[in-house]
Tab-separated table of C-alpha atoms in Angstrom:
chain	number	residue	atom	x	y	z
A	1	MET	CA	40.690	53.329	-191.894
A	2	ARG	CA	40.995	49.981	-193.652
A	3	GLY	CA	40.120	47.428	-197.235
A	4	PRO	CA	38.997	49.369	-200.029
A	5	GLY	CA	38.529	52.979	-198.665
A	6	ARG	CA	42.093	53.351	-198.083
A	7	TRP	CA	43.216	52.338	-201.041
A	8	ALA	CA	41.167	54.648	-202.429
A	9	VAL	CA	41.994	57.755	-200.298
A	10	LEU	CA	45.483	56.692	-201.776
A	11	PHE	CA	44.518	56.398	-205.166
A	12	ALA	CA	42.582	59.655	-204.846
A	13	LEU	CA	45.735	61.460	-203.400
A	14	VAL	CA	48.165	60.188	-205.921
A	15	VAL	CA	46.029	61.159	-208.853
A	16	LEU	CA	45.756	64.593	-207.325
A	17	ALA	CA	49.508	64.856	-206.940
A	18	VAL	CA	50.083	63.914	-210.352
A	19	VAL	CA	47.878	66.547	-211.397
A	20	MET	CA	48.801	69.152	-209.586
A	21	ILE	CA	52.811	68.392	-210.208
A	22	PHE	CA	52.643	66.914	-214.110
A	23	PRO	CA	52.185	70.993	-215.434
A	24	PHE	CA	55.026	72.327	-213.828
A	25	VAL	CA	57.135	69.442	-215.084
A	26	ILE	CA	56.634	69.793	-218.428
A	27	VAL	CA	57.087	73.269	-217.641
A	28	ALA	CA	60.787	72.599	-216.498
A	29	VAL	CA	61.183	69.978	-219.166
A	30	ASN	CA	60.522	72.711	-222.460
A	31	ALA	CA	62.662	75.377	-220.003
A	32	VAL	CA	65.844	73.210	-221.003
A	33	LYS	CA	65.074	72.290	-224.536
A	34	SER	CA	66.595	74.006	-227.585
A	35	PRO	CA	64.091	75.408	-230.310
A	36	ALA	CA	64.679	73.103	-232.748
A	37	GLU	CA	64.412	70.072	-230.389
A	38	TYR	CA	61.207	71.846	-229.247
A	39	SER	CA	60.032	71.355	-232.964
A	40	SER	CA	60.983	68.197	-233.963
A	41	GLN	CA	60.481	66.205	-230.757
A	42	GLY	CA	57.268	67.732	-229.141
A	43	PRO	CA	56.785	68.704	-225.613
A	44	LEU	CA	56.263	65.777	-224.390
A	45	SER	CA	60.058	64.416	-224.937
A	46	LEU	CA	62.575	64.560	-222.839
A	47	PRO	CA	65.536	66.584	-223.798
A	48	ASP	CA	68.787	64.986	-225.155
A	49	GLY	CA	71.015	67.733	-223.196
A	50	LEU	CA	70.477	70.534	-221.084
A	51	TYR	CA	70.012	73.565	-223.037
A	52	LEU	CA	69.890	77.101	-220.574
A	53	GLN	CA	70.542	79.523	-223.259
A	54	GLY	CA	66.495	80.399	-223.037
A	55	ILE	CA	66.699	80.656	-219.743
A	56	VAL	CA	69.868	83.315	-219.896
A	57	ASP	CA	68.097	85.032	-223.124
A	58	PHE	CA	65.154	85.705	-221.222
A	59	TRP	CA	66.766	87.155	-217.784
A	60	ASN	CA	68.330	89.482	-219.667
A	61	ARG	CA	65.932	90.219	-221.977
A	62	VAL	CA	63.709	91.372	-218.984
A	63	GLU	CA	65.833	92.353	-216.864
A	64	PHE	CA	64.789	89.695	-214.643
A	65	GLY	CA	66.507	90.329	-211.371
A	66	THR	CA	65.240	94.046	-211.295
A	67	LYS	CA	61.621	92.412	-211.777
A	68	LEU	CA	62.652	89.524	-208.718
A	69	TRP	CA	63.784	92.060	-206.802
A	70	ASN	CA	60.514	94.637	-206.993
A	71	SER	CA	58.329	91.498	-206.506
A	72	LEU	CA	60.665	90.370	-203.153
A	73	VAL	CA	60.569	94.385	-201.824
A	74	ILE	CA	56.598	94.261	-202.462
A	75	SER	CA	55.649	91.195	-201.413
A	76	ALA	CA	57.798	91.308	-198.272
A	77	SER	CA	56.536	94.759	-197.221
A	78	VAL	CA	52.685	94.016	-197.898
A	79	SER	CA	52.819	90.337	-195.809
A	80	VAL	CA	54.645	92.075	-193.106
A	81	LEU	CA	52.885	95.484	-192.656
A	82	ALA	CA	49.147	93.394	-193.214
A	83	VAL	CA	49.948	91.206	-190.017
A	84	VAL	CA	50.639	94.085	-188.226
A	85	LEU	CA	47.359	95.606	-189.383
A	86	SER	CA	45.155	92.829	-189.138
A	87	VAL	CA	46.394	92.719	-185.482
A	88	LEU	CA	46.037	95.936	-184.683
A	89	ASN	CA	42.243	95.881	-186.050
A	90	ALA	CA	41.615	92.634	-184.891
A	91	TYR	CA	42.966	93.494	-181.298
A	92	ALA	CA	40.288	96.049	-180.594
A	93	LEU	CA	37.474	94.221	-182.972
A	94	GLY	CA	37.963	91.079	-181.293
A	95	ILE	CA	39.106	91.999	-177.787
A	96	GLY	CA	38.433	95.065	-177.685
A	97	ARG	CA	34.730	95.027	-178.417
A	98	VAL	CA	34.127	98.588	-179.871
A	99	ARG	CA	30.657	99.471	-180.642
A	100	GLY	CA	29.441	98.361	-184.570
A	101	ARG	CA	31.848	95.672	-184.104
A	102	LEU	CA	29.621	93.351	-186.663
A	103	TRP	CA	29.398	95.814	-189.330
A	104	ILE	CA	32.949	96.360	-189.199
A	105	LEU	CA	33.498	93.227	-189.600
A	106	VAL	CA	31.054	92.947	-192.516
A	107	LEU	CA	32.490	95.902	-194.265
A	108	PHE	CA	36.215	94.584	-194.440
A	109	LEU	CA	34.759	91.025	-195.611
A	110	VAL	CA	32.002	93.819	-198.290
A	111	ALA	CA	35.890	95.374	-199.060
A	112	ASN	CA	37.899	91.902	-199.013
A	113	THR	CA	35.171	90.754	-201.813
A	114	LEU	CA	35.406	93.369	-204.588
A	115	PRO	CA	36.240	92.516	-208.060
A	116	GLN	CA	39.625	94.069	-208.532
A	117	GLU	CA	38.241	95.807	-212.041
A	118	SER	CA	35.914	97.779	-209.507
A	119	LEU	CA	39.463	99.741	-207.953
A	120	ALA	CA	41.545	100.089	-211.050
A	121	TYR	CA	40.067	103.903	-212.071
A	122	PRO	CA	40.105	104.866	-208.531
A	123	LEU	CA	43.008	103.466	-207.443
A	124	TYR	CA	44.834	105.042	-210.695
A	125	TYR	CA	43.340	108.666	-210.024
A	126	LEU	CA	44.307	108.727	-206.146
A	127	ALA	CA	47.658	107.353	-206.934
A	128	LYS	CA	48.572	110.230	-209.967
A	129	ALA	CA	47.322	112.296	-207.332
A	130	ALA	CA	49.396	111.257	-204.540
A	131	GLY	CA	52.506	111.449	-206.717
A	132	LEU	CA	52.916	107.444	-206.361
A	133	TYR	CA	52.524	106.393	-209.834
A	134	ASP	CA	54.402	103.804	-211.382
A	135	THR	CA	56.012	103.727	-207.466
A	136	ARG	CA	56.237	100.402	-205.634
A	137	LEU	CA	54.922	101.885	-202.992
A	138	SER	CA	51.600	102.624	-204.152
A	139	VAL	CA	51.298	99.049	-204.591
A	140	ILE	CA	52.597	98.104	-201.249
A	141	ILE	CA	49.772	100.550	-200.107
A	142	VAL	CA	47.137	99.243	-201.825
A	143	MET	CA	47.929	95.555	-201.409
A	144	THR	CA	48.511	95.991	-198.082
A	145	ALA	CA	45.384	97.306	-197.409
A	146	ILE	CA	43.713	94.342	-199.238
A	147	GLN	CA	45.498	92.028	-197.169
A	148	ALA	CA	44.676	93.317	-194.238
A	149	ALA	CA	41.185	93.603	-194.753
A	150	PHE	CA	41.123	89.485	-194.905
A	151	GLY	CA	43.373	89.264	-191.979
A	152	THR	CA	41.084	91.539	-190.152
A	153	TYR	CA	38.022	89.599	-190.482
A	154	LEU	CA	39.715	85.906	-189.707
A	155	LEU	CA	42.164	87.399	-186.667
A	156	SER	CA	38.836	89.164	-185.468
A	157	ALA	CA	36.859	85.386	-185.388
A	158	VAL	CA	40.144	84.092	-183.597
A	159	LEU	CA	40.735	86.851	-180.824
A	160	GLY	CA	36.970	86.747	-180.022
A	161	ARG	CA	37.497	83.361	-178.426
A	162	PHE	CA	40.945	84.702	-176.613
A	163	PRO	CA	40.799	83.686	-172.850
A	164	LYS	CA	39.878	86.832	-171.203
A	165	GLU	CA	41.217	85.289	-167.952
A	166	ILE	CA	44.409	85.494	-169.404
A	167	LEU	CA	43.994	89.288	-170.304
A	168	GLU	CA	42.305	89.988	-166.961
A	169	ALA	CA	45.730	87.926	-164.678
A	170	ALA	CA	47.739	90.287	-166.761
A	171	ALA	CA	45.982	93.780	-166.383
A	172	ILE	CA	45.934	92.803	-162.718
A	173	ASP	CA	49.702	92.762	-163.260
A	174	GLY	CA	49.809	95.949	-164.315
A	175	ALA	CA	49.942	95.281	-168.447
A	176	GLY	CA	48.162	98.159	-170.349
A	177	ARG	CA	46.469	96.569	-173.190
A	178	LEU	CA	49.631	97.663	-175.640
A	179	ARG	CA	51.809	95.238	-173.360
A	180	ALA	CA	49.514	92.859	-173.078
A	181	LEU	CA	48.927	92.699	-177.158
A	182	VAL	CA	52.902	92.312	-177.425
A	183	ARG	CA	53.430	89.936	-175.010
A	184	ILE	CA	50.316	87.821	-174.523
A	185	VAL	CA	48.077	87.889	-177.774
A	186	VAL	CA	51.125	88.120	-180.646
A	187	PRO	CA	53.216	85.496	-178.709
A	188	ILE	CA	49.785	82.625	-178.167
A	189	SER	CA	48.849	84.209	-181.297
A	190	ARG	CA	51.632	83.396	-183.474
A	191	PRO	CA	50.927	80.222	-185.315
A	192	THR	CA	47.884	81.617	-187.030
A	193	LEU	CA	50.110	84.932	-187.545
A	194	SER	CA	52.873	82.891	-189.581
A	195	VAL	CA	50.069	81.513	-191.858
A	196	LEU	CA	48.929	84.927	-192.894
A	197	LEU	CA	52.426	85.643	-193.071
A	198	ILE	CA	53.102	83.296	-195.898
A	199	PHE	CA	49.473	83.304	-197.687
A	200	PHE	CA	49.926	87.284	-197.902
A	201	PHE	CA	53.039	86.746	-199.791
A	202	ILE	CA	52.508	84.118	-201.991
A	203	TRP	CA	49.460	86.170	-202.798
A	204	THR	CA	51.480	89.435	-203.776
A	205	TRP	CA	53.671	87.636	-205.769
A	206	ASN	CA	51.252	85.740	-207.767
A	207	GLU	CA	49.177	89.296	-208.006
A	208	PHE	CA	48.882	90.829	-211.710
A	209	PHE	CA	46.291	93.250	-212.082
A	210	LEU	CA	46.781	95.894	-209.550
A	211	PRO	CA	50.461	95.921	-210.568
A	212	LEU	CA	49.895	96.245	-214.089
A	213	ILE	CA	47.614	99.119	-213.498
A	214	LEU	CA	49.990	100.542	-211.380
A	215	LEU	CA	53.760	100.167	-212.461
A	216	ILE	CA	54.329	101.015	-215.977
A	217	SER	CA	58.142	101.363	-216.077
A	218	ASN	CA	60.797	98.786	-216.303
A	219	ASP	CA	62.049	99.238	-213.513
A	220	THR	CA	59.223	98.817	-211.192
A	221	GLN	CA	57.238	95.813	-212.757
A	222	THR	CA	57.179	93.168	-211.061
A	223	VAL	CA	57.780	89.323	-212.184
A	224	PRO	CA	54.173	88.624	-212.790
A	225	VAL	CA	53.957	91.838	-214.846
A	226	ALA	CA	56.674	91.124	-216.627
A	227	LEU	CA	55.730	87.902	-217.724
A	228	GLY	CA	52.444	88.852	-219.017
A	229	VAL	CA	53.655	91.643	-221.299
A	230	LEU	CA	56.562	89.259	-222.608
A	231	GLN	CA	54.184	86.572	-223.168
A	232	GLY	CA	52.217	88.716	-225.684
A	233	GLU	CA	55.505	89.280	-227.655
A	234	ARG	CA	55.705	87.374	-231.035
A	235	TYR	CA	59.687	86.845	-230.711
A	236	MET	CA	59.066	84.654	-227.237
A	237	ASP	CA	59.378	81.021	-228.598
A	238	ALA	CA	58.234	77.844	-226.802
A	239	THR	CA	61.359	77.036	-225.243
A	240	MET	CA	61.469	80.747	-223.615
A	241	SER	CA	57.797	80.918	-223.139
A	242	SER	CA	58.522	78.026	-220.382
A	243	ALA	CA	62.017	79.199	-219.486
A	244	SER	CA	60.057	82.559	-218.018
A	245	ALA	CA	57.046	80.183	-216.898
A	246	LEU	CA	59.729	78.174	-214.526
A	247	LEU	CA	61.695	81.314	-212.999
A	248	GLY	CA	58.199	83.008	-212.256
A	249	VAL	CA	57.395	80.394	-210.528
A	250	VAL	CA	60.133	78.761	-209.123
A	251	PRO	CA	60.628	81.447	-206.201
A	252	ALA	CA	56.906	81.178	-204.653
A	253	ILE	CA	57.994	77.601	-204.489
A	254	ALA	CA	60.701	78.184	-202.814
A	255	PHE	CA	59.522	80.561	-200.134
A	256	PHE	CA	56.643	78.057	-199.853
A	257	LEU	CA	59.123	74.813	-199.312
A	258	ILE	CA	61.222	76.734	-196.841
A	259	PHE	CA	58.467	77.833	-194.633
A	260	GLN	CA	56.351	74.509	-194.935
A	261	ARG	CA	56.655	73.633	-191.709
A	262	THR	CA	55.710	76.831	-190.121
A	263	LEU	CA	52.818	76.317	-192.140
A	264	THR	CA	51.734	72.991	-191.308
A	265	ARG	CA	52.120	73.800	-187.469
A	266	GLY	CA	49.943	76.896	-188.002
A	267	VAL	CA	47.202	74.960	-189.342
A	268	THR	CA	47.399	72.381	-186.896
A	269	VAL	CA	47.995	73.792	-183.891
A	270	GLY	CA	45.783	76.679	-184.338
A	271	ALA	CA	45.483	79.913	-182.472
A	272	ILE	CA	44.860	79.631	-179.362
A	273	LYS	CA	46.297	76.882	-177.366
């Protein structure tokens, strides 16, 4: 691309980057301001120094270390379990060609599009009846099922185009279905599975509504729930609110940056080489 079109694209990318980064910069700047400095100079001014007391006060007030650990355990468990379940389901639907494959995929798609508000009461009573209410396991089970519905729908389309010649050659060599899945399908599909793992982690980390319904005690709440509950309390000043938002988003950004190369490779390479 040459001429004015190239510069238009570059300008659009710069504007998009500014629009996406500017709110985070404002939050980070206000998180290190004192309340007096924020009141006198406003939210757009640069701080005269680093005021970290707001971050320390917020961390201690909500026991942020506990919330961080809960979110990490839930997000990591859901991402791994959802990928494993998606692979098993998609292997049966995409390669196994079970009967009613189309209707099963439609069912997964419909389940993935259901609003979470419609699931609140059934999940609440099921968690109560199973004795899992206010436990991390309840959120892990529910979120794994939700994420696996999307993963199954996506991977079924990918594995449906898997070269049959490779599987036939493996069968001639004596490989069973499980061995073919573990030794052939999963390694070849690793880029797509890595992308799903990253997205499942971030989506679960940012989940607010279902953990709010299923986790009520201070010891089991996740980071988004703690932030949402505390934001409504009147004794939160503006700088502490910025500190809470900064602490809430930094782990997800760090996870994304760490696995950015894996995500890029998975998107560009594709599932089948």
